PDB file of C-alpha atoms in Angstrom:
ATOM      1  CA  MET A 491     -31.286  37.695   8.726  1.00 54.00           C
ATOM      2  CA  LYS A 492     -33.919  36.903  11.353  1.00 60.00           C
ATOM      3  CA  PRO A 493     -33.464  33.509  13.414  1.00 55.00           C
ATOM      4  CA  SER A 494     -36.759  32.291  11.940  1.00 58.00           C
ATOM      5  CA  ASP A 495     -35.006  32.641   8.463  1.00 64.00           C
ATOM      6  CA  HIS A 496     -32.376  30.229   9.497  1.00 64.00           C
ATOM      7  CA  ALA A 497     -32.478  26.710   8.585  1.00 64.00           C
ATOM      8  CA  PRO A 498     -33.643  24.376  11.470  1.00 67.00           C
ATOM      9  CA  GLY A 499     -30.583  23.884  13.839  1.00 70.00           C
ATOM     10  CA  TYR A 500     -28.387  26.434  12.235  1.00 70.00           C
ATOM     11  CA  VAL A 501     -26.415  28.395  14.704  1.00 76.00           C
ATOM     12  CA  PRO A 502     -24.641  31.525  13.369  1.00 74.00           C
ATOM     13  CA  ASN A 503     -20.923  31.161  13.429  1.00 80.00           C
ATOM     14  CA  ALA A 504     -17.668  32.070  11.868  1.00 82.00           C
ATOM     15  CA  ALA A 505     -16.985  28.472  10.573  1.00 82.00           C
ATOM     16  CA  TYR A 506     -19.860  28.231   8.037  1.00 79.00           C
ATOM     17  CA  SER A 507     -22.645  30.471   6.626  1.00 80.00           C
ATOM     18  CA  GLN A 508     -26.345  30.214   6.267  1.00 78.00           C
ATOM     19  CA  ALA A 509     -25.793  29.362   2.583  1.00 80.00           C
ATOM     20  CA  ASP A 510     -23.337  26.517   3.547  1.00 81.00           C
ATOM     21  CA  TRP A 511     -25.993  25.102   5.971  1.00 76.00           C
ATOM     22  CA  ASP A 512     -28.790  25.324   3.438  1.00 76.00           C
ATOM     23  CA  VAL A 513     -26.633  23.108   1.086  1.00 77.00           C
ATOM     24  CA  VAL A 514     -26.304  20.328   3.527  1.00 76.00           C
ATOM     25  CA  SER A 515     -29.468  20.659   5.576  1.00 70.00           C
ATOM     26  CA  ASP A 516     -31.844  19.562   3.045  1.00 70.00           C
ATOM     27  CA  ASN A 517     -31.180  15.714   3.599  1.00 74.00           C
ATOM     28  CA  PRO A 518     -34.579  13.927   4.161  1.00 78.00           C
ATOM     29  CA  GLU A 519     -35.077  12.098   7.366  1.00 82.00           C
ATOM     30  CA  LEU A 520     -34.636   8.301   7.164  1.00 86.00           C
ATOM     31  CA  THR A 521     -37.666   6.244   6.853  1.00 91.00           C
ATOM     32  CA  THR A 522     -38.457   3.419   9.363  1.00 93.00           C
ATOM     33  CA  GLU A 523     -37.655   0.995   6.758  1.00 94.00           C
ATOM     34  CA  GLN A 524     -34.209   2.451   6.113  1.00 91.00           C
ATOM     35  CA  LEU A 525     -33.242   2.503   9.644  1.00 90.00           C
ATOM     36  CA  ALA A 526     -34.426  -1.194   9.955  1.00 90.00           C
ATOM     37  CA  GLN A 527     -32.103  -2.092   6.974  1.00 87.00           C
ATOM     38  CA  MET A 528     -29.022  -0.151   8.667  1.00 87.00           C
ATOM     39  CA  ARG A 529     -26.262  -2.446  10.040  1.00 81.00           C
ATOM     40  CA  LEU A 530     -23.932  -1.242  12.897  1.00 79.00           C
ATOM     41  CA  GLY A 531     -20.025  -1.197  12.252  1.00 77.00           C
ATOM     42  CA  SER A 532     -18.496  -3.772   9.772  1.00 77.00           C
ATOM     43  CA  GLU A 533     -21.733  -5.900   9.699  1.00 80.00           C
ATOM     44  CA  GLY A 534     -22.860  -3.417   6.928  1.00 79.00           C
ATOM     45  CA  LEU A 535     -19.684  -3.619   4.693  1.00 84.00           C
ATOM     46  CA  PRO A 536     -18.365  -6.113   2.173  1.00 86.00           C
ATOM     47  CA  PRO A 537     -16.242  -8.629   4.077  1.00 87.00           C
ATOM     48  CA  ASP A 538     -13.040  -7.862   2.606  1.00 88.00           C
ATOM     49  CA  LEU A 539     -13.531  -4.080   3.448  1.00 86.00           C
ATOM     50  CA  ALA A 540     -14.516  -4.966   6.986  1.00 83.00           C
ATOM     51  CA  ALA A 541     -11.370  -7.088   7.490  1.00 83.00           C
ATOM     52  CA  ALA A 542      -9.030  -4.487   6.169  1.00 83.00           C
ATOM     53  CA  LEU A 543     -10.557  -1.925   8.471  1.00 81.00           C
ATOM     54  CA  ASP A 544     -10.331  -4.291  11.508  1.00 77.00           C
ATOM     55  CA  GLN A 545      -6.750  -4.720  10.788  1.00 76.00           C
ATOM     56  CA  ARG A 546      -6.015  -1.109  10.347  1.00 74.00           C
ATOM     57  CA  GLY A 547      -3.645   0.462  12.944  1.00 69.00           C
ATOM     58  CA  ARG A 548      -2.884  -3.088  14.642  1.00 69.00           C
ATOM     59  CA  ARG A 549       0.532  -4.221  15.108  1.00 66.00           C
ATOM     60  CA  PRO A 550       1.636  -7.415  13.278  1.00 66.00           C
ATOM     61  CA  ALA A 551       0.961 -10.458  15.244  1.00 66.00           C
ATOM     62  CA  LYS A 552       4.240 -11.456  16.386  1.00 69.00           C
ATOM     63  CA  ALA A 553       6.005 -11.864  19.666  1.00 71.00           C
ATOM     64  CA  GLN A 554       6.276  -8.481  21.337  1.00 76.00           C
ATOM     65  CA  GLY A 555       9.538  -7.304  22.932  1.00 81.00           C
ATOM     66  CA  VAL A 556       9.713  -6.464  26.643  1.00 87.00           C
ATOM     67  CA  PRO A 557      10.860  -2.861  27.442  1.00 87.00           C
ATOM     68  CA  VAL A 558      14.036  -2.702  29.436  1.00 89.00           C
ATOM     69  CA  SER A 559      16.368  -0.181  30.598  1.00 92.00           C
ATOM     70  CA  LEU A 560      20.056  -1.008  29.617  1.00 90.00           C
ATOM     71  CA  ASN A 561      23.238   0.712  30.091  1.00 95.00           C
ATOM     72  CA  VAL A 562      25.537   0.436  26.948  1.00 94.00           C
ATOM     73  CA  ASP A 563      28.587   2.446  25.983  1.00 95.00           C
ATOM     74  CA  PRO A 564      27.634   5.953  24.319  1.00 95.00           C
ATOM     75  CA  ASP A 565      29.771   4.732  21.026  1.00 96.00           C
ATOM     76  CA  VAL A 566      27.983   1.462  20.793  1.00 95.00           C
ATOM     77  CA  LEU A 567      24.455   3.105  20.844  1.00 94.00           C
ATOM     78  CA  ALA A 568      25.536   5.919  18.401  1.00 95.00           C
ATOM     79  CA  ALA A 569      26.892   3.170  16.066  1.00 95.00           C
ATOM     80  CA  TYR A 570      23.460   1.463  16.116  1.00 94.00           C
ATOM     81  CA  GLN A 571      21.631   4.553  15.701  1.00 94.00           C
ATOM     82  CA  ALA A 572      23.738   5.720  12.909  1.00 95.00           C
ATOM     83  CA  GLY A 573      22.239   2.832  10.962  1.00 93.00           C
ATOM     84  CA  GLY A 574      18.994   4.632  10.891  1.00 93.00           C
ATOM     85  CA  PRO A 575      15.480   3.406  11.711  1.00 91.00           C
ATOM     86  CA  GLY A 576      15.316  -0.093  13.061  1.00 91.00           C
ATOM     87  CA  TRP A 577      18.363   0.083  15.185  1.00 93.00           C
ATOM     88  CA  GLN A 578      16.641  -1.444  17.984  1.00 91.00           C
ATOM     89  CA  ALA A 579      15.753  -4.473  16.054  1.00 90.00           C
ATOM     90  CA  ARG A 580      19.487  -4.752  14.784  1.00 94.00           C
ATOM     91  CA  MET A 581      20.685  -4.407  18.381  1.00 94.00           C
ATOM     92  CA  ASN A 582      18.088  -7.176  19.383  1.00 92.00           C
ATOM     93  CA  ALA A 583      19.410  -9.392  16.475  1.00 93.00           C
ATOM     94  CA  ALA A 584      23.019  -8.919  17.763  1.00 94.00           C
ATOM     95  CA  LEU A 585      22.114  -9.930  21.166  1.00 93.00           C
ATOM     96  CA  ALA A 586      20.354 -12.915  20.074  1.00 93.00           C
ATOM     97  CA  GLU A 587      23.174 -14.088  17.813  1.00 93.00           C
ATOM     98  CA  GLY A 588      25.367 -13.746  21.043  1.00 92.00           C
ATOM     99  CA  ILE A 589      23.047 -15.982  22.855  1.00 92.00           C
ATOM    100  CA  ALA A 590      23.218 -18.366  19.905  1.00 90.00           C
ATOM    101  CA  ARG A 591      26.983 -18.290  19.792  1.00 89.00           C
ATOM    102  CA  GLY A 592      27.288 -18.836  23.610  1.00 84.00           C
ATOM    103  CA  LYS A 593      24.994 -22.111  23.228  1.00 82.00           C
ATOM    104  CA  ARG A 594      27.164 -23.417  20.330  1.00 77.00           C
ATOM    105  CA  ARG A 595      30.267 -22.708  22.360  1.00 74.00           C
ATOM    106  CA  THR A 596      28.843 -24.309  25.529  1.00 73.00           C
ATOM    107  CA  LYS A 597      27.755 -27.488  23.348  1.00 70.00           C
ATOM    108  CA  ALA A 598      31.290 -27.707  21.845  1.00 68.00           C
ATOM    109  CA  VAL A 599      33.118 -27.543  25.258  1.00 65.00           C
ATOM    110  CA  LYS A 600      30.740 -30.217  26.772  1.00 68.00           C
ATOM    111  CA  ARG A 601      31.662 -32.619  23.821  1.00 67.00           C
ATOM    112  CA  GLY A 602      35.408 -32.023  24.161  1.00 59.00           C
TER     113      GLY A 602
END
């Protein structure tokens, strides 16, 4: 096939053939009116779809933890990790409970 027989813009390659290109290359160019009606991004979508796409991939809006380096006994770490995914959150909850107990204990000592 001569280059002049190829669809405009087609470059021979192993990924797709001239026939493949011919199937998709016959899209008419957009008119000035069609171009004027186009909206960028979520502006051209239904509001609920735009909101869903906007939230996609975002973390929940909750307080983010602070990364720390902490030395713990290997058996303590293994016990938390053995519980499966979410072990960091469970460890954080246990630490928070320890703080709460300490506060309760301190209040009881001050009263007594």
